[in-house]
Coordinates of N, CA and C in Angstrom, one line a residue:
M1 N 0.8 -1.2 0.0 CA 0.0 0.0 0.0 C 0.9 1.2 0.0
N2 N 0.5 2.2 -0.7 CA 1.3 3.5 -0.9 C 0.7 4.5 0.0
T3 N 1.4 4.9 1.1 CA 1.0 5.9 2.0 C 1.7 7.2 1.8
S4 N 2.4 7.4 0.7 CA 3.1 8.6 0.4 C 2.2 9.7 -0.1
N5 N 0.9 9.4 -0.4 CA 0.0 10.3 -0.9 C -0.3 11.4 0.2
S6 N -0.2 12.7 -0.2 CA -0.4 13.7 0.7 C -1.8 14.2 0.9
D7 N -2.7 13.6 0.1 CA -4.2 14.0 0.2 C -4.8 13.3 1.4
P8 N -5.3 14.1 2.5 CA -5.9 13.5 3.7 C -7.1 12.6 3.3
A9 N -7.9 13.1 2.4 CA -9.1 12.3 2.1 C -8.7 11.0 1.5
Q10 N -7.7 10.9 0.7 CA -7.2 9.7 0.1 C -6.7 8.8 1.1
N11 N -6.0 9.3 2.1 CA -5.4 8.5 3.3 C -6.6 7.9 4.1
D12 N -7.6 8.7 4.4 CA -8.8 8.2 5.1 C -9.4 7.0 4.4
S13 N -9.6 7.2 3.1 CA -10.2 6.2 2.2 C -9.4 4.9 2.2
T14 N -8.0 5.0 2.2 CA -7.2 3.9 2.2 C -7.2 3.2 3.5
N15 N -7.2 3.9 4.6 CA -7.3 3.3 6.0 C -8.6 2.6 6.1
A16 N -9.7 3.2 5.7 CA -11.0 2.5 5.8 C -11.0 1.2 5.0
T17 N -10.4 1.2 3.8 CA -10.4 0.0 3.0 C -9.5 -1.1 3.7
D18 N -8.4 -0.7 4.2 CA -7.6 -1.6 5.0 C -8.3 -2.2 6.2
Q19 N -9.1 -1.4 6.9 CA -9.8 -1.9 8.0 C -10.9 -2.9 7.6
I20 N -11.6 -2.6 6.5 CA -12.6 -3.5 6.0 C -12.0 -4.8 5.6
H21 N -10.8 -4.7 4.9 CA -10.1 -6.0 4.5 C -9.7 -6.8 5.7
D22 N -9.2 -6.1 6.8 CA -8.8 -6.8 8.0 C -10.0 -7.5 8.7
A23 N -11.1 -6.8 8.7 CA -12.3 -7.3 9.3 C -12.8 -8.5 8.5
A24 N -12.8 -8.5 7.2 CA -13.2 -9.6 6.4 C -12.3 -10.8 6.6
E25 N -11.1 -10.5 6.7 CA -10.1 -11.6 6.9 C -10.3 -12.3 8.2
L26 N -10.6 -11.5 9.3 CA -10.9 -12.0 10.6 C -12.2 -12.8 10.6
A27 N -13.2 -12.3 9.9 CA -14.5 -13.0 9.8 C -14.3 -14.4 9.2
M28 N -13.4 -14.5 8.1 CA -13.2 -15.8 7.5 C -12.5 -16.7 8.4
K29 N -11.5 -16.2 9.2 CA -10.8 -17.1 10.1 C -11.8 -17.6 11.2
V30 N -12.6 -16.7 11.7 CA -13.6 -17.1 12.8 C -14.6 -18.1 12.3
S31 N -15.1 -17.9 11.1 CA -16.1 -18.8 10.5 C -15.5 -20.2 10.2
S32 N -14.2 -20.2 9.9 CA -13.5 -21.5 9.5 C -13.3 -22.4 10.8
N33 N -13.1 -21.7 12.0 CA -12.8 -22.5 13.2 C -13.5 -21.7 14.4
P34 N -14.8 -21.7 14.5 CA -15.4 -20.9 15.5 C -15.1 -21.3 16.9
E35 N -14.9 -22.5 17.2 CA -14.7 -23.0 18.6 C -13.3 -22.4 19.1
Y36 N -12.3 -22.5 18.2 CA -11.0 -22.0 18.6 C -11.1 -20.5 18.9
W37 N -11.7 -19.7 18.0 CA -11.8 -18.3 18.2 C -12.7 -17.9 19.5
Y38 N -13.7 -18.7 19.7 CA -14.6 -18.5 20.9 C -13.7 -18.7 22.2
N39 N -12.9 -19.8 22.2 CA -12.1 -20.1 23.3 C -11.0 -19.0 23.4
T40 N -10.4 -18.6 22.3 CA -9.4 -17.5 22.4 C -10.0 -16.2 22.9
F41 N -11.1 -15.8 22.4 CA -11.7 -14.5 22.9 C -12.2 -14.7 24.4
T42 N -12.6 -15.9 24.8 CA -13.0 -16.1 26.2 C -11.8 -16.0 27.1
E43 N -10.7 -16.5 26.6 CA -9.4 -16.5 27.4 C -8.9 -15.0 27.4
I44 N -9.0 -14.3 26.3 CA -8.6 -12.9 26.3 C -9.5 -12.1 27.3
H45 N -10.8 -12.4 27.3 CA -11.7 -11.7 28.2 C -11.3 -12.0 29.6
R46 N -11.1 -13.3 29.9 CA -10.7 -13.7 31.3 C -9.4 -12.9 31.7
Q47 N -8.4 -12.9 30.8 CA -7.2 -12.2 31.1 C -7.4 -10.7 31.4
N48 N -8.2 -10.1 30.6 CA -8.6 -8.7 30.8 C -9.2 -8.5 32.1
E49 N -10.1 -9.4 32.5 CA -10.8 -9.2 33.8 C -9.8 -9.4 35.0
E50 N -8.9 -10.3 34.8 CA -7.8 -10.5 35.8 C -6.9 -9.2 35.9
Y51 N -6.6 -8.7 34.7 CA -5.8 -7.5 34.7 C -6.5 -6.3 35.3
K52 N -7.8 -6.2 35.1 CA -8.6 -5.1 35.7 C -8.6 -5.3 37.2
A53 N -8.8 -6.5 37.7 CA -8.8 -6.8 39.1 C -7.5 -6.5 39.7
S54 N -6.4 -6.9 39.0 CA -5.1 -6.6 39.5 C -4.8 -5.1 39.6
L55 N -5.3 -4.4 38.6 CA -5.1 -2.9 38.6 C -5.9 -2.3 39.8
A56 N -7.1 -2.8 40.0 CA -7.9 -2.3 41.1 C -7.2 -2.6 42.5
R57 N -6.6 -3.8 42.6 CA -5.9 -4.1 43.9 C -4.7 -3.2 44.0
Q58 N -4.0 -3.0 42.9 CA -2.8 -2.1 43.0 C -3.2 -0.7 43.3
A59 N -4.3 -0.2 42.7 CA -4.8 1.1 43.0 C -5.1 1.3 44.5
E60 N -5.7 0.2 45.0 CA -6.1 0.2 46.5 C -4.8 0.2 47.3
E61 N -3.8 -0.6 47.0 CA -2.6 -0.6 47.7 C -1.9 0.7 47.6
L62 N -1.9 1.3 46.4 CA -1.3 2.6 46.3 C -2.0 3.7 47.1
N63 N -3.3 3.6 47.2 CA -4.0 4.5 48.0 C -3.7 4.3 49.5
H64 N -3.5 3.1 49.9 CA -3.1 2.8 51.3 C -1.7 3.3 51.6
V65 N -0.8 3.1 50.6 CA 0.6 3.6 50.8 C 0.6 5.1 50.9
E66 N -0.2 5.8 50.0 CA -0.3 7.2 50.1 C -0.8 7.7 51.4
R67 N -1.8 7.1 51.9 CA -2.4 7.5 53.3 C -1.3 7.2 54.3
S68 N -0.6 6.1 54.3 CA 0.4 5.8 55.3 C 1.5 6.9 55.2
Y69 N 1.9 7.2 54.0 CA 2.9 8.2 53.8 C 2.5 9.6 54.4
E70 N 1.2 10.0 54.1 CA 0.7 11.2 54.7 C 0.7 11.2 56.2
I71 N 0.4 10.0 56.8 CA 0.4 9.9 58.3 C 1.8 10.0 58.8
Q72 N 2.7 9.3 58.1 CA 4.1 9.4 58.5 C 4.7 10.8 58.4
C73 N 4.3 11.5 57.4 CA 4.8 12.9 57.2 C 4.3 13.7 58.4
A74 N 3.0 13.5 58.7 CA 2.4 14.3 59.8 C 3.1 14.0 61.1
I75 N 3.4 12.7 61.4 CA 4.1 12.3 62.6 C 5.5 12.9 62.6
V76 N 6.2 12.9 61.5 CA 7.6 13.4 61.4 C 7.5 14.9 61.7
A77 N 6.5 15.6 61.1 CA 6.4 17.1 61.4 C 6.1 17.3 62.8
E78 N 5.3 16.5 63.5 CA 5.0 16.7 64.9 C 6.2 16.5 65.7
L79 N 7.0 15.4 65.4 CA 8.2 15.1 66.2 C 9.2 16.2 66.0
R80 N 9.3 16.8 64.8 CA 10.2 17.9 64.6 C 9.8 19.1 65.4
T81 N 8.5 19.4 65.4 CA 8.0 20.5 66.2 C 8.3 20.3 67.7
Q82 N 8.1 19.1 68.2 CA 8.4 18.8 69.6 C 9.9 18.9 69.9
L83 N 10.7 18.4 69.0 CA 12.2 18.5 69.2 C 12.6 20.0 69.2
E84 N 12.1 20.8 68.3 CA 12.4 22.2 68.3 C 12.0 22.9 69.5
F85 N 10.8 22.5 70.0 CA 10.2 23.1 71.3 C 11.2 22.7 72.4
E86 N 11.6 21.5 72.5 CA 12.5 21.0 73.6 C 13.8 21.8 73.5
R87 N 14.4 21.9 72.3 CA 15.6 22.6 72.1 C 15.5 24.1 72.6
N88 N 14.4 24.7 72.2 CA 14.2 26.1 72.6 C 14.0 26.2 74.1
R89 N 13.2 25.3 74.7 CA 13.0 25.3 76.1 C 14.2 25.1 76.9
K90 N 15.1 24.2 76.5 CA 16.3 24.0 77.2 C 17.3 25.2 77.1
S91 N 17.3 25.7 75.8 CA 18.3 26.8 75.7 C 17.7 28.1 76.4
S92 N 16.4 28.3 76.5 CA 15.9 29.4 77.1 C 15.9 29.3 78.6
S93 N 15.8 28.1 79.2 CA 15.8 27.9 80.6 C 17.2 27.8 81.1
G94 N 18.2 27.5 80.3 CA 19.6 27.4 80.7 C 19.8 26.1 81.5
R95 N 18.9 25.1 81.3 CA 19.0 23.9 82.2 C 19.6 22.7 81.4
S96 N 20.3 23.0 80.4 CA 20.9 21.8 79.7 C 22.1 21.3 80.5
N97 N 22.0 20.1 81.0 CA 23.0 19.5 81.8 C 24.3 19.3 81.1
D98 N 24.3 19.1 79.8 CA 25.5 18.9 79.0 C 26.4 20.1 79.0
K99 N 25.9 21.3 79.1 CA 26.7 22.4 78.9 C 27.3 22.9 80.3
I100 N 26.8 22.5 81.4 CA 27.3 23.0 82.7 C 28.5 22.1 83.1
Q101 N 29.6 22.8 83.3 CA 30.8 22.1 83.7 C 31.1 22.5 85.1
V102 N 31.3 21.5 86.0 CA 31.7 21.8 87.4 C 33.2 21.8 87.5
D103 N 33.7 22.9 88.0 CA 35.1 23.0 88.2 C 35.6 22.1 89.3
E104 N 36.9 21.7 89.3 CA 37.4 20.9 90.4 C 37.4 21.7 91.7
F105 N 37.2 21.0 92.7 CA 37.1 21.6 94.1 C 38.3 20.9 94.9
H106 N 39.2 21.8 95.4 CA 40.4 21.3 96.1 C 40.2 21.5 97.6
G107 N 39.1 22.0 98.1 CA 38.9 22.1 99.5 C 39.0 23.6 100.0
D108 N 39.1 24.5 99.1 CA 39.2 25.9 99.5 C 37.8 26.4 99.9
R109 N 37.6 26.8 101.2 CA 36.3 27.2 101.7 C 35.8 28.4 100.9
N110 N 36.6 29.3 100.5 CA 36.1 30.5 99.7 C 35.5 30.1 98.4
K111 N 35.8 29.0 97.9 CA 35.2 28.5 96.6 C 34.1 27.5 96.8
Y112 N 33.9 27.1 98.0 CA 32.9 26.0 98.3 C 31.5 26.4 97.8
T113 N 31.0 27.6 98.1 CA 29.7 28.0 97.8 C 29.5 28.0 96.3
E114 N 30.5 28.5 95.6 CA 30.4 28.5 94.1 C 30.4 27.0 93.6
F115 N 31.2 26.2 94.1 CA 31.2 24.8 93.7 C 29.9 24.1 93.9
I116 N 29.3 24.3 95.1 CA 28.0 23.7 95.4 C 26.9 24.2 94.4
A117 N 27.0 25.5 94.2 CA 26.0 26.2 93.2 C 26.1 25.5 91.9
N118 N 27.3 25.3 91.4 CA 27.5 24.6 90.1 C 27.0 23.2 90.1
V119 N 27.3 22.5 91.2 CA 26.8 21.1 91.4 C 25.3 21.1 91.3
R120 N 24.6 22.0 92.0 CA 23.1 22.0 92.0 C 22.6 22.3 90.6
L121 N 23.3 23.2 89.9 CA 22.9 23.5 88.5 C 23.0 22.3 87.6
K122 N 24.1 21.6 87.8 CA 24.4 20.5 86.9 C 23.4 19.4 87.1
V123 N 22.9 19.1 88.3 CA 22.0 18.0 88.6 C 20.6 18.5 88.9
A124 N 20.3 19.6 88.5 CA 18.9 20.2 88.9 C 17.8 19.3 88.5
N125 N 17.9 18.6 87.4 CA 16.8 17.7 87.0 C 16.9 16.3 87.4
E126 N 18.1 15.9 87.7 CA 18.4 14.5 88.1 C 19.4 14.4 89.3
P127 N 18.9 14.7 90.5 CA 19.8 14.8 91.6 C 20.5 13.5 92.0
D128 N 20.0 12.3 91.6 CA 20.7 11.1 92.0 C 21.6 10.5 90.9
T129 N 21.7 11.1 89.8 CA 22.5 10.5 88.7 C 23.9 10.8 88.6
D130 N 24.4 11.9 89.0 CA 25.7 12.4 88.8 C 26.6 12.3 90.0
V131 N 26.4 11.4 90.9 CA 27.3 11.4 92.1 C 28.7 11.1 91.8
T132 N 28.9 10.1 90.9 CA 30.3 9.7 90.5 C 31.0 10.9 89.8
Y133 N 30.2 11.6 88.9 CA 30.8 12.8 88.2 C 31.2 13.8 89.2
I134 N 30.3 14.1 90.2 CA 30.7 15.2 91.2 C 31.9 14.7 92.0
M135 N 31.9 13.4 92.4 CA 33.0 12.9 93.2 C 34.3 13.0 92.4
S136 N 34.2 12.9 91.1 CA 35.4 13.0 90.2 C 36.0 14.4 90.2
R137 N 35.1 15.4 90.5 CA 35.5 16.8 90.5 C 36.2 17.2 91.8
L138 N 36.2 16.3 92.8 CA 36.9 16.6 94.1 C 38.3 16.2 94.0
K139 N 39.2 17.1 94.5 CA 40.6 16.8 94.5 C 41.2 17.2 95.9
G140 N 42.3 16.6 96.2 CA 43.1 16.9 97.4 C 42.2 16.7 98.7
S141 N 42.2 17.7 99.6 CA 41.5 17.5 100.9 C 40.0 17.3 100.7
A142 N 39.4 17.8 99.6 CA 38.0 17.6 99.4 C 37.7 16.1 99.1
F143 N 38.6 15.5 98.3 CA 38.4 14.1 98.0 C 38.6 13.2 99.3
H144 N 39.5 13.7 100.1 CA 39.8 12.9 101.4 C 38.5 12.9 102.3
Q145 N 37.6 13.9 102.1 CA 36.4 13.9 102.9 C 35.4 12.7 102.5
V146 N 35.5 12.3 101.2 CA 34.6 11.2 100.8 C 35.3 9.9 100.7
L147 N 36.6 9.9 100.9 CA 37.4 8.6 100.8 C 36.9 7.6 101.8
P148 N 36.5 7.9 103.0 CA 36.0 6.9 104.0 C 34.7 6.2 103.5
H149 N 34.0 6.8 102.6 CA 32.8 6.2 102.1 C 33.0 5.4 100.8
I150 N 34.2 5.2 100.4 CA 34.5 4.3 99.3 C 35.3 3.1 99.7
K151 N 34.7 1.9 99.5 CA 35.3 0.6 99.8 C 35.3 -0.3 98.6
D152 N 36.5 -0.8 98.3 CA 36.7 -1.7 97.2 C 36.2 -1.1 95.9
G153 N 36.4 0.2 95.7 CA 36.0 0.9 94.5 C 34.5 1.2 94.4
V154 N 33.8 1.0 95.4 CA 32.3 1.2 95.4 C 32.0 2.3 96.5
S155 N 31.2 3.3 96.1 CA 30.9 4.4 97.0 C 29.6 4.1 97.7
S156 N 29.5 4.3 99.0 CA 28.2 4.2 99.7 C 27.4 5.5 99.6
I157 N 27.9 6.5 99.0 CA 27.2 7.7 98.8 C 26.3 7.5 97.6
T158 N 25.0 7.6 97.8 CA 24.0 7.3 96.7 C 23.3 8.4 96.1
S159 N 23.5 9.6 96.7 CA 22.8 10.8 96.1 C 23.7 12.0 96.2
V160 N 23.5 13.0 95.3 CA 24.2 14.2 95.4 C 24.0 14.9 96.7
E161 N 22.7 14.9 97.2 CA 22.4 15.5 98.5 C 23.2 14.9 99.6
A162 N 23.4 13.6 99.6 CA 24.3 12.9 100.6 C 25.7 13.4 100.5
L163 N 26.2 13.5 99.3 CA 27.6 14.0 99.0 C 27.7 15.4 99.5
I164 N 26.7 16.3 99.2 CA 26.8 17.7 99.7 C 26.8 17.8 101.2
S165 N 26.0 16.9 101.8 CA 25.9 16.9 103.3 C 27.3 16.6 103.9
I166 N 28.0 15.6 103.3 CA 29.3 15.3 103.8 C 30.3 16.5 103.6
L167 N 30.2 17.1 102.4 CA 31.1 18.2 102.2 C 30.7 19.4 103.0
D168 N 29.4 19.6 103.3 CA 29.0 20.7 104.1 C 29.6 20.6 105.5
S169 N 29.7 19.4 106.0 CA 30.2 19.3 107.4 C 31.7 19.7 107.4
A170 N 32.4 19.7 106.3 CA 33.8 20.1 106.3 C 34.0 21.5 105.8
Y171 N 33.2 22.0 104.8 CA 33.5 23.2 104.1 C 32.5 24.3 104.2
A172 N 31.3 24.0 104.6 CA 30.2 25.0 104.7 C 30.6 26.0 105.8
D173 N 30.1 27.2 105.7 CA 30.4 28.2 106.6 C 29.6 27.9 107.9
P174 N 30.4 27.6 109.0 CA 29.7 27.2 110.3 C 28.8 28.4 110.8
Q175 N 29.1 29.6 110.5 CA 28.4 30.7 111.0 C 27.4 31.3 109.9
K176 N 26.9 30.4 109.1 CA 26.1 30.8 108.0 C 24.9 31.7 108.4
R177 N 24.2 31.3 109.4 CA 23.1 32.2 109.8 C 23.6 33.5 110.4
V178 N 24.6 33.5 111.1 CA 25.2 34.8 111.7 C 25.7 35.7 110.6
N179 N 26.4 35.1 109.6 CA 27.0 35.9 108.5 C 26.0 36.3 107.5
A180 N 24.8 35.7 107.5 CA 23.8 36.0 106.5 C 23.1 37.3 106.9
T181 N 23.2 37.7 108.1 CA 22.5 39.0 108.5 C 23.4 40.1 108.5

């Protein structure tokens, strides 16, 4: 067939003729073996129905995945908001335990009040957790005050308040009430 003709009407006529010829050829094949063609078309129809059902399942799965994704995005956004809130809260309250460093204390009474203030800032939220850290900041005569409470590498001092009480007995101002007025 010659399709180089530039006349659109001629092309439409040629296409229609080809389609009629193809339809006539198919009709001849169907009429010569109708059972084969019936089974073939039935199988094609069954495959199309399976394909449509598969597409419907995939569309449903896609819809479920999209909903799950939207939920996960909302959760991530909420967690980011909470994280940012916590960061801002900690930075504005000045209570971030990671940033407070307690200087070593060597037993100087003039520096004891400052040392205890830093200890209390460090453990303001968790008074029982940093006993070993605070003990590691004691040096010289200050460490000798807690040494009797350490046996076989284990401390009997279980809280920061207990540690402060021991240190108070040695370094706190004995005239605290008198000097406060």
